[in-house]
Coordinates of C-alpha atoms and ligand atoms in Angstrom, one line a residue:
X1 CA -18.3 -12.4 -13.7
X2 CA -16.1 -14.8 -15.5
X3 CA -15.5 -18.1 -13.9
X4 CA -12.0 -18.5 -15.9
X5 CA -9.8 -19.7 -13.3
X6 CA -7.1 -17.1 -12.4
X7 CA -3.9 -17.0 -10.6
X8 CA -3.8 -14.1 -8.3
X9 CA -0.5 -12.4 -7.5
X10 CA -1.7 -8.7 -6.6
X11 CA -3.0 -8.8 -3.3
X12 CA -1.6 -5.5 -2.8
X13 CA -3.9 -4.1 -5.0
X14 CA -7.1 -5.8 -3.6
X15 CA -7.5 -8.8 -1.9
X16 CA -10.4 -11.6 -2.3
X17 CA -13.5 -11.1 -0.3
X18 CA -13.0 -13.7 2.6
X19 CA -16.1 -16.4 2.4
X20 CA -16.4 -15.6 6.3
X21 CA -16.6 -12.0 5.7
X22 CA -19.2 -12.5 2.7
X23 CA -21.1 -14.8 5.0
X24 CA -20.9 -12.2 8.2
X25 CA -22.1 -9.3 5.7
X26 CA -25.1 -10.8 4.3
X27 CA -27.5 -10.6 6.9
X28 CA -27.2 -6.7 7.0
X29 CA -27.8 -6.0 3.2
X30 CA -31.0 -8.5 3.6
X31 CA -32.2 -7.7 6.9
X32 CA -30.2 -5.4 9.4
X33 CA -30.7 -2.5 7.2
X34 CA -32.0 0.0 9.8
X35 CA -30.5 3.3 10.7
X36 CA -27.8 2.9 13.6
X37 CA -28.6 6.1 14.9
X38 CA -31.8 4.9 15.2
X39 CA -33.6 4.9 18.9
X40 CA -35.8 1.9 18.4
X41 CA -34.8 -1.7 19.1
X42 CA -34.5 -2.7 15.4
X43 CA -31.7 -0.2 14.8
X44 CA -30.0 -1.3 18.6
X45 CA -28.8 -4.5 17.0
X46 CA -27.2 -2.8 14.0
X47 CA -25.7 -0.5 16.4
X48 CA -24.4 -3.3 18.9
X49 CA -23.0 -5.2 15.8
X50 CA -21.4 -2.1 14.2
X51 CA -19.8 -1.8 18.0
X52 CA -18.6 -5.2 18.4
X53 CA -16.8 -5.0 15.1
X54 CA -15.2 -1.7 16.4
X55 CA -13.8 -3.8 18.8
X56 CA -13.0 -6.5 16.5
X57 CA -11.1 -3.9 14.6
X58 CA -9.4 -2.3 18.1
X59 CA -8.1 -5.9 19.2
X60 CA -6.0 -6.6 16.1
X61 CA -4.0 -3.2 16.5
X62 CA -4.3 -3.0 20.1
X63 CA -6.3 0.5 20.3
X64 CA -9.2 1.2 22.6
X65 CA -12.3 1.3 20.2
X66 CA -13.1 4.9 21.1
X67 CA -10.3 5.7 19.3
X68 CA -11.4 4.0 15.9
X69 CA -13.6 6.5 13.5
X70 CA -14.6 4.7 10.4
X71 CA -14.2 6.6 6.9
X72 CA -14.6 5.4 3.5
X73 CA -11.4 4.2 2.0
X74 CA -7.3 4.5 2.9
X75 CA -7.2 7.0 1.0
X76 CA -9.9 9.3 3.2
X77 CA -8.4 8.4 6.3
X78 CA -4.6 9.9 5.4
X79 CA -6.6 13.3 4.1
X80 CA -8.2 13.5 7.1
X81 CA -5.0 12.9 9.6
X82 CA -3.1 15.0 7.6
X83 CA -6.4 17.9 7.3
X84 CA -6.8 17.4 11.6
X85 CA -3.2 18.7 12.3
X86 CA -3.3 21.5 9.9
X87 CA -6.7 22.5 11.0
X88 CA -6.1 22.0 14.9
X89 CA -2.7 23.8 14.3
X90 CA -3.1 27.0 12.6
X91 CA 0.1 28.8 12.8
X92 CA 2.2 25.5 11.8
X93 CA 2.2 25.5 7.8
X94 CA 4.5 22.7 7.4
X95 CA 4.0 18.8 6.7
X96 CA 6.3 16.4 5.9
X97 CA 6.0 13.0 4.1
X98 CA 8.0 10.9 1.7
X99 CA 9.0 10.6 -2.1
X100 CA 7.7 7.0 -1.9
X101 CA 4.0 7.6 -0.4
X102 CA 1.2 6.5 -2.2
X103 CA -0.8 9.1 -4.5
X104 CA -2.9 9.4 -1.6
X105 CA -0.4 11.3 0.2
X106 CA 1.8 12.3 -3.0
X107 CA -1.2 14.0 -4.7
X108 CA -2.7 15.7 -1.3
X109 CA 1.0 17.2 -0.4
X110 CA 0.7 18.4 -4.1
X111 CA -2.8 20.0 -3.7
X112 CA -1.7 21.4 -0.4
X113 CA 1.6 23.1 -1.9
X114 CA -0.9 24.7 -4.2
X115 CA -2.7 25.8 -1.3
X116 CA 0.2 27.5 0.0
X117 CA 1.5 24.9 2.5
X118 CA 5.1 23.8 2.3
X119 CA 5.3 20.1 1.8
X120 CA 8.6 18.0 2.2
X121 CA 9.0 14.5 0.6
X122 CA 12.3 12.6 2.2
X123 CA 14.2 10.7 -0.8
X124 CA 14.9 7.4 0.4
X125 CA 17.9 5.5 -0.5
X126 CA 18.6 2.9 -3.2
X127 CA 17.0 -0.2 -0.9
X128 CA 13.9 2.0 -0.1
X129 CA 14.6 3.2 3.0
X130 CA 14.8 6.3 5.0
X131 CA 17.5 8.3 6.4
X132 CA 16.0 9.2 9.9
X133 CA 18.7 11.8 11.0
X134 CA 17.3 13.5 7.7
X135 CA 13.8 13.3 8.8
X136 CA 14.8 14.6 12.3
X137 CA 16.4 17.3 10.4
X138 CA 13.5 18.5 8.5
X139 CA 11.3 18.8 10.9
X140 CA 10.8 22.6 12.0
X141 CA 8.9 24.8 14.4
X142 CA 6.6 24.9 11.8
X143 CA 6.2 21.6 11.4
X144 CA 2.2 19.9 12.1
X145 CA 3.1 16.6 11.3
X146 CA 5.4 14.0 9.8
X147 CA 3.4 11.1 8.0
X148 CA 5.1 8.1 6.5
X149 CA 3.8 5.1 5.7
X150 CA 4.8 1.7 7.3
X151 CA 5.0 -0.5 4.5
X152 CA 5.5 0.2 1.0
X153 CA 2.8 -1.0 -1.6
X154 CA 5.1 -1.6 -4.6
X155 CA 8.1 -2.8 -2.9
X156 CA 7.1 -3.9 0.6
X157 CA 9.9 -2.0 2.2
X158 CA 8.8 -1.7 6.1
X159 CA 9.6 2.2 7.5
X160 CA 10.7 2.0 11.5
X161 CA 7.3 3.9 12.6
X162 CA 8.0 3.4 16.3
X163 CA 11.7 5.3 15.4
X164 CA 9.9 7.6 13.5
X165 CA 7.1 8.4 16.2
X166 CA 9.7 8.9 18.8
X167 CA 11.7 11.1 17.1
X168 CA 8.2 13.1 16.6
X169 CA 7.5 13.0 20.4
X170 CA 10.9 14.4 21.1
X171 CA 10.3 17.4 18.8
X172 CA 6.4 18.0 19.9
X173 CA 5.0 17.3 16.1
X174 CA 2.2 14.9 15.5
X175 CA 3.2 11.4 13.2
X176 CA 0.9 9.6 11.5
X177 CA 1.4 6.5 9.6
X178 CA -0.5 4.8 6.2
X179 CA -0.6 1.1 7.4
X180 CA -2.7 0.1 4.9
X181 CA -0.9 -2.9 3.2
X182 CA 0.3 -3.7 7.0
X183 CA -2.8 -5.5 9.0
X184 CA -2.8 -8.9 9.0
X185 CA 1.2 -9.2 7.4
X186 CA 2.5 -7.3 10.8
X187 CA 2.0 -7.0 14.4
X188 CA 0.3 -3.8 14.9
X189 CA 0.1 -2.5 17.8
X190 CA -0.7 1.4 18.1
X191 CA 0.3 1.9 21.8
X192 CA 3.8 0.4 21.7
X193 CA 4.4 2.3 18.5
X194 CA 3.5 6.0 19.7
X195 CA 1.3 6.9 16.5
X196 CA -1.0 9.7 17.0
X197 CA -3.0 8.8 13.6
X198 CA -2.9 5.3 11.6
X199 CA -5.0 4.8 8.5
X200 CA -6.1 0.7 7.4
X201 CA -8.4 0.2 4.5
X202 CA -10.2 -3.3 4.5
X203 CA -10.3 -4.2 1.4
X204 CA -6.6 -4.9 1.8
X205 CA -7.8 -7.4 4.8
X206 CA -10.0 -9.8 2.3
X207 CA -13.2 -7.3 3.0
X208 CA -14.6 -5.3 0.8
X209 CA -13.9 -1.8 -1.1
X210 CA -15.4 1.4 0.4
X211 CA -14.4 1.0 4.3
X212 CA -11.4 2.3 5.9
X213 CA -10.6 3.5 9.1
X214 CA -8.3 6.3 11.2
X215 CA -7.2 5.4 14.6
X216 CA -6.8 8.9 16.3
X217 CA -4.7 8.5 19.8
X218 CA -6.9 9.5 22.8
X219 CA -6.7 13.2 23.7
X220 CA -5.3 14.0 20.3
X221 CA -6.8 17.3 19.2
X222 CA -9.1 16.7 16.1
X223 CA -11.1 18.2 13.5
X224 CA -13.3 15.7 11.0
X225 CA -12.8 16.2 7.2
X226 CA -16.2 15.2 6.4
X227 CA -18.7 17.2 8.8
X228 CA -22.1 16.5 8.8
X229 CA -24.0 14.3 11.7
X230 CA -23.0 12.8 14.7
X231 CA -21.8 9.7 14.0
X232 CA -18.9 8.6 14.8
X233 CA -18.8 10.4 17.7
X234 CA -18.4 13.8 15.9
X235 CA -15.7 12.7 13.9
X236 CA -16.9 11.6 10.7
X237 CA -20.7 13.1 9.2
X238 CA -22.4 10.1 6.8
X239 CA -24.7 7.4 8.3
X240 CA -21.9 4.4 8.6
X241 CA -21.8 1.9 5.9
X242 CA -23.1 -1.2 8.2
X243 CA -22.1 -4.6 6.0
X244 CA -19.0 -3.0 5.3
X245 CA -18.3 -2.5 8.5
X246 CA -19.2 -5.8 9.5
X247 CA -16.9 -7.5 7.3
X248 CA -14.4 -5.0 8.4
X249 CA -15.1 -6.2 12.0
X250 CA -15.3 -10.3 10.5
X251 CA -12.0 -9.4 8.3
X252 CA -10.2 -8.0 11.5
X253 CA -11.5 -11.2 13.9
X254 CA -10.0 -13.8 11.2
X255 CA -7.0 -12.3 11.3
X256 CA -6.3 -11.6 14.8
X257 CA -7.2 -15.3 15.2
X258 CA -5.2 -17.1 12.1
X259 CA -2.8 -14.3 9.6
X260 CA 0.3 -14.7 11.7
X261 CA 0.4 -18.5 10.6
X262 CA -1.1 -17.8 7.0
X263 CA 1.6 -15.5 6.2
X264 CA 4.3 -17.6 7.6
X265 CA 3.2 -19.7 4.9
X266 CA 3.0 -17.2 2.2
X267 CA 6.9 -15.8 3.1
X268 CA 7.8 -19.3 2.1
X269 CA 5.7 -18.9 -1.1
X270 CA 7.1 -15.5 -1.6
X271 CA 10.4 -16.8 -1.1
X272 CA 10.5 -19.7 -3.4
X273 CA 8.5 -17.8 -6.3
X274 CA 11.6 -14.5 -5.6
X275 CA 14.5 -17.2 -5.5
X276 CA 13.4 -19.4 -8.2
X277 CA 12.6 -16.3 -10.7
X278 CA 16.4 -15.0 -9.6
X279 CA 18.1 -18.4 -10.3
X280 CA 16.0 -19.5 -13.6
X281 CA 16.1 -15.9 -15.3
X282 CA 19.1 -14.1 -15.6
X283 CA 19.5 -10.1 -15.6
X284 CA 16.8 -10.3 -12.9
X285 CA 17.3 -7.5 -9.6
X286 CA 15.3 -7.8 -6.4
X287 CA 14.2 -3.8 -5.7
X288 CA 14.1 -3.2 -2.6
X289 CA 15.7 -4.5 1.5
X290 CA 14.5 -8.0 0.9
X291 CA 15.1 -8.6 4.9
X292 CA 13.0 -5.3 6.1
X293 CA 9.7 -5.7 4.2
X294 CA 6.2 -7.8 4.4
X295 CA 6.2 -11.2 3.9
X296 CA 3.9 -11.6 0.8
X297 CA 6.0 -8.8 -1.7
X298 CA 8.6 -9.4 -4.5
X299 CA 9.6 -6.5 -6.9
X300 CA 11.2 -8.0 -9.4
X301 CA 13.1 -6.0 -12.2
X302 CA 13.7 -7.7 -15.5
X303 CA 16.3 -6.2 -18.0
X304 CA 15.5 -5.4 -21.5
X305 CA 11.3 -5.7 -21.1
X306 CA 8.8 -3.5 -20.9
X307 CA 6.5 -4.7 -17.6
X308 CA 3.7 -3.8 -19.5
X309 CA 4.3 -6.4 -22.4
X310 CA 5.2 -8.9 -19.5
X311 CA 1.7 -8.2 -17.8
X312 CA 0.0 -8.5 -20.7
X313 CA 1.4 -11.7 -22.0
X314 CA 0.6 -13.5 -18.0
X315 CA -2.7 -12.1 -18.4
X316 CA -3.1 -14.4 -21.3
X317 CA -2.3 -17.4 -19.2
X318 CA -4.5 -16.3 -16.4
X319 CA -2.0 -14.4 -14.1
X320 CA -2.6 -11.2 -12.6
X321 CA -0.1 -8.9 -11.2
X322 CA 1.0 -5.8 -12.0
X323 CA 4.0 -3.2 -12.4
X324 CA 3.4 -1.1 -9.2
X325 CA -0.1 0.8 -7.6
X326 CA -3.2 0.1 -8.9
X327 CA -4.2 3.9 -8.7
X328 CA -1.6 4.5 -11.7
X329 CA -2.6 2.2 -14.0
X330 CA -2.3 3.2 -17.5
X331 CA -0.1 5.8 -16.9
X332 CA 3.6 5.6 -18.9
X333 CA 5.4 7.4 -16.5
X334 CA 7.9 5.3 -14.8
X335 CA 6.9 4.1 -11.0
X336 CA 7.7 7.2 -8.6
X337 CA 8.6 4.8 -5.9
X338 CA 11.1 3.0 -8.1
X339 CA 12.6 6.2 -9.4
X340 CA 12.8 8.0 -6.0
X341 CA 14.9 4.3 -4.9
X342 CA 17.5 5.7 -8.3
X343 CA 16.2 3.0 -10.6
X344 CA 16.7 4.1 -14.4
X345 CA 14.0 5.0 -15.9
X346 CA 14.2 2.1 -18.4
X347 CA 15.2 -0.3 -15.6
X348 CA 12.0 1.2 -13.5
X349 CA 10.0 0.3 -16.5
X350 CA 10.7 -3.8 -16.5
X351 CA 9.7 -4.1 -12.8
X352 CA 6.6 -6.3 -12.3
X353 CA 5.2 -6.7 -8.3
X354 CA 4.0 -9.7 -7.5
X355 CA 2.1 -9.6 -4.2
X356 CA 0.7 -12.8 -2.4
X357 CA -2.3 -13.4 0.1
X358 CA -3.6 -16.4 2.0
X359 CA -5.8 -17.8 -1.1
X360 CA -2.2 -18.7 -2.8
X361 CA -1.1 -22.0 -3.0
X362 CA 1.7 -23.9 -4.0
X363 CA 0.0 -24.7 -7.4
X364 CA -0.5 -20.8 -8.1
X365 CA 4.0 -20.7 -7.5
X366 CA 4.3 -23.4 -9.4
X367 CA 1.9 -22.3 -12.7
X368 CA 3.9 -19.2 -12.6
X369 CA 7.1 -20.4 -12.3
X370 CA 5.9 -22.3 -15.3
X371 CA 4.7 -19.8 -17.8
X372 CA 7.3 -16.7 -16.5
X373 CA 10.3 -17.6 -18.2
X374 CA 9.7 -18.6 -21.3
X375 CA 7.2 -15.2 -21.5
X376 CA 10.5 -12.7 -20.7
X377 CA 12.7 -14.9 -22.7
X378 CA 9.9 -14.4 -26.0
X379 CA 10.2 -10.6 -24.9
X380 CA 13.8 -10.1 -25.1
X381 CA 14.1 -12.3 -28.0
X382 CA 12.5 -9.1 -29.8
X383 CA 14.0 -6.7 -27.7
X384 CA 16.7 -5.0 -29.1
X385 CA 17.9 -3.3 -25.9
X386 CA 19.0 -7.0 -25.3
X387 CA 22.6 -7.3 -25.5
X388 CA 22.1 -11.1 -26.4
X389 CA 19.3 -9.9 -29.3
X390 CA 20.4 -12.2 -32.3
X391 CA 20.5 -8.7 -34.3
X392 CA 23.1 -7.2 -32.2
X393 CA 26.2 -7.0 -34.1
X394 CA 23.7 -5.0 -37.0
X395 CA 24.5 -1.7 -34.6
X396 CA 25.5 -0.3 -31.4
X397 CA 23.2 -1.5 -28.4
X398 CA 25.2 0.8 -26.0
X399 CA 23.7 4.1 -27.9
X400 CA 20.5 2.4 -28.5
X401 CA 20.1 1.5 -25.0
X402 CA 21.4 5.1 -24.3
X403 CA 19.5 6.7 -26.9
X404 CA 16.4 5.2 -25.0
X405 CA 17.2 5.9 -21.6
X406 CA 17.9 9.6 -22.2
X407 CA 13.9 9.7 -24.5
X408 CA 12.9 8.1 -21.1
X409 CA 14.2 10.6 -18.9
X410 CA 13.1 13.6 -20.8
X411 CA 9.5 12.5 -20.9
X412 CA 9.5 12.0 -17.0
X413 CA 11.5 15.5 -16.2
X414 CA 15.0 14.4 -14.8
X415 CA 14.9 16.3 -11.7
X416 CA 11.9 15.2 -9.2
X417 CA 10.7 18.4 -7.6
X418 CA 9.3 16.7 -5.2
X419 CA 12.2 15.3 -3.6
X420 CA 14.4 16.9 -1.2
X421 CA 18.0 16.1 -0.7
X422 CA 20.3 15.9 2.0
Ligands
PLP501 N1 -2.0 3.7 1.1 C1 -1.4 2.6 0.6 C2 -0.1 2.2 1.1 C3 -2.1 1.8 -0.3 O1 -1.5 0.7 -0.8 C4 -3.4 2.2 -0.7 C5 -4.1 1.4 -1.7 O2 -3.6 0.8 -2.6 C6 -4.0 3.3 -0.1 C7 -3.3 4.1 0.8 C8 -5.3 3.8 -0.5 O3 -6.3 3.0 0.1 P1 -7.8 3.0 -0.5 O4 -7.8 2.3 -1.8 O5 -8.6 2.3 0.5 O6 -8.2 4.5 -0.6

């Protein structure tokens, strides 16, 4: 790997390995490599270790560990809430979720429409969040369960899961929540809330890719996606993926112990990086409630840029960040999160995210703050959607900018199918 010094603003992507965790793993790739199902005394130890980081793991969101299953990834665990409640319900053919989910829901509601089950995504409104008496609404006889997630990955907007779950319990329907990009930046705790499922992927916890987990509330009916052995208690077939879990466990010890005064200090970075950008560079719009979301997000639209051009050019300098999830990458469509909050298409497309963690320092702020406005300013020196563009009087920017906006809108199909209205 290249030992170019970077500057790392997209935490929400992935986060750095911790050292700790690194440290915590290494002894069970080198020598704790037996089988935890194992009956002899070699494999006990894994086994112990792989419990007391289930406990780890329990502690920080307040669950008993029996009701902990690992599974590979984030994206496992909200199949497998979301496959449980159809499964375990048979005669209820009806799930509902939102327009703003990540693809890990978005594209599963998709595959399960084409299965024949009726999805509903909630809109959200312009600041990202949800209209609950619409959710209430939706939910039918029919209904298996609502799922929502409880922060958003692209703007950091924070959904009230303990409203949500309550309005579930009243109606009898299961609620499950996506907290991945929560642990650490929030309180979690899964008994005050009233979840029946939660998903957490570590590698959003400064741990590493490929370990994830689904709390499952005790006494809630359940049917394991992946079937195969006995581990994990029945719920999950595959012999477990020890280090992983380990620096899961390591991840989840850190920060139960130290992330509530870490990210008090990255707000403050958040907040200086979000004000400074707003003040210095103007045609500059916050998306997103910039009271209700985690501590370490800013979504930051610029006017007349492509994001794209603007990642490109910081990732000249060293920067990375990026222009929404990770898992879209490369594709041109405008962000479905940003479009579902009634961005523009063209506005949707000069959003950058910037998304801190506890490695950031005031250095990192500063080096950006440094090299970001004279990077937009080359960018809509050339842009001739800017109204300021020296070539402006030369022809109409109103139909140009039109012109472009309606091209835009075409290629991404104006009406979202997905979304449901009021
Ligand atoms: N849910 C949210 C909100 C996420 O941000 C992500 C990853 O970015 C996932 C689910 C998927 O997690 P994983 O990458 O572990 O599958």
């Amino acid at each position: 790997m290249s030992q170019e010094r970077f500057y790392y603003f997209d935490n929400n992507a992935t986060t750095r390995v911790a050292p700790e965790v690194a440290d915590a793993m290494i002894p069970f790739l080198r020598d704790g490599w037996a089988n935890p199902s194992s009956a002899y005394r070699m494999a006990t130890e894994v086994h112990k270790a792989v419990e007391t980081a289930r406990s780890h793991i329990a502690e920080l969101i307040h669950a008993d560990p029996k009701e902990i299953t690992f599974t590979s990834c984030g994206t496992e665990s909200n199949n497998t809430a979301i496959h449980s409640a159809l499964v375990t319900q048979p005669g209820k053919r009806h799930v509902i979720t939102t327009a703003v989910e990540h693809s890990a829901n978005i594209n599963f509601g998709e595959f399960l429409r084409k299965q024949g089950y009726d999805v509903t995504f909630l809109p959200v409104d312009s600041d990202g969040s949800l209209d609950l008496h619409l959710l209430e609404k939706s939910i039918r006889p029919d209904t298996a369960i609502v799922s929502t997630m409880w922060a958003n990955n692209e703007t950091g907007v924070l959904f009230p899961v303990e409203e949500i779950a309550a309005i579930c319990r009243s109606k009898g329907v299961l609620v499950h929540t996506d907290a991945v990009q929560t642990p650490g930046k929030l309180k979690l705790d899964v008994k005050a809330t009233g979840v029946d499922f939660l998903s957490l992927s570590a590698h959003k916890l400064y741990a590493p890719k490929g370990i994830g987990l689904l709390y499952v509330k005790r006494r809630t009916r359940f049917q394991p996606y992946v079937i195969g052995g006995h581990q994990e208690r029945g719920r999950r077939g595959g012999t477990e993926n020890v280090p992983h879990i380990i620096g899961f466990g390591k991840a989840a010890e850190l920060a139960s112990a130290h992330f509530s005064t870490e990210y008090a200090r990255v707000r403050k970075l958040r907040d200086r990086l979000e004000s400074t950008i707003l003040k210095t560079i103007p045609n500059t719009f916050v998306n997103g409630d910039r009271e209700n979301r985690l501590p370490n997000t800013s979504n930051i639209a610029f006017e007349f840029v492509e994001a794209e051009a603007v990642l490109m050019l910081l990732d000249q300098v060293g920067i990375c960040a990026s222009s929404g999830s990770a898992c879209t990458t490369g594709s041109l469509d405008p962000s479905h999160v940003l479009m579902a909050m009634g961005l523009t298409p063209m506005r949707a497309r000069g959003c950058v995210r910037f998304s801190l963690g506890i490695y950031n320092t005031d250095e990192d702020v500063d080096y950006l703050l440094q090299h970001l406005p004279p990077i937009i300013q080359k960018l809509r020196d050339i842009s001739p959607l800017n109204p300021s563009h020296p070539d402006n009087d030369k022809y109409d920017v109103d139909s140009a900018r039109a012109k472009h906006e309606q091209d835009l809108a075409a290629a991404v199909g104006k009406e979202d199918e997905r979304t449901i209205t009021a």
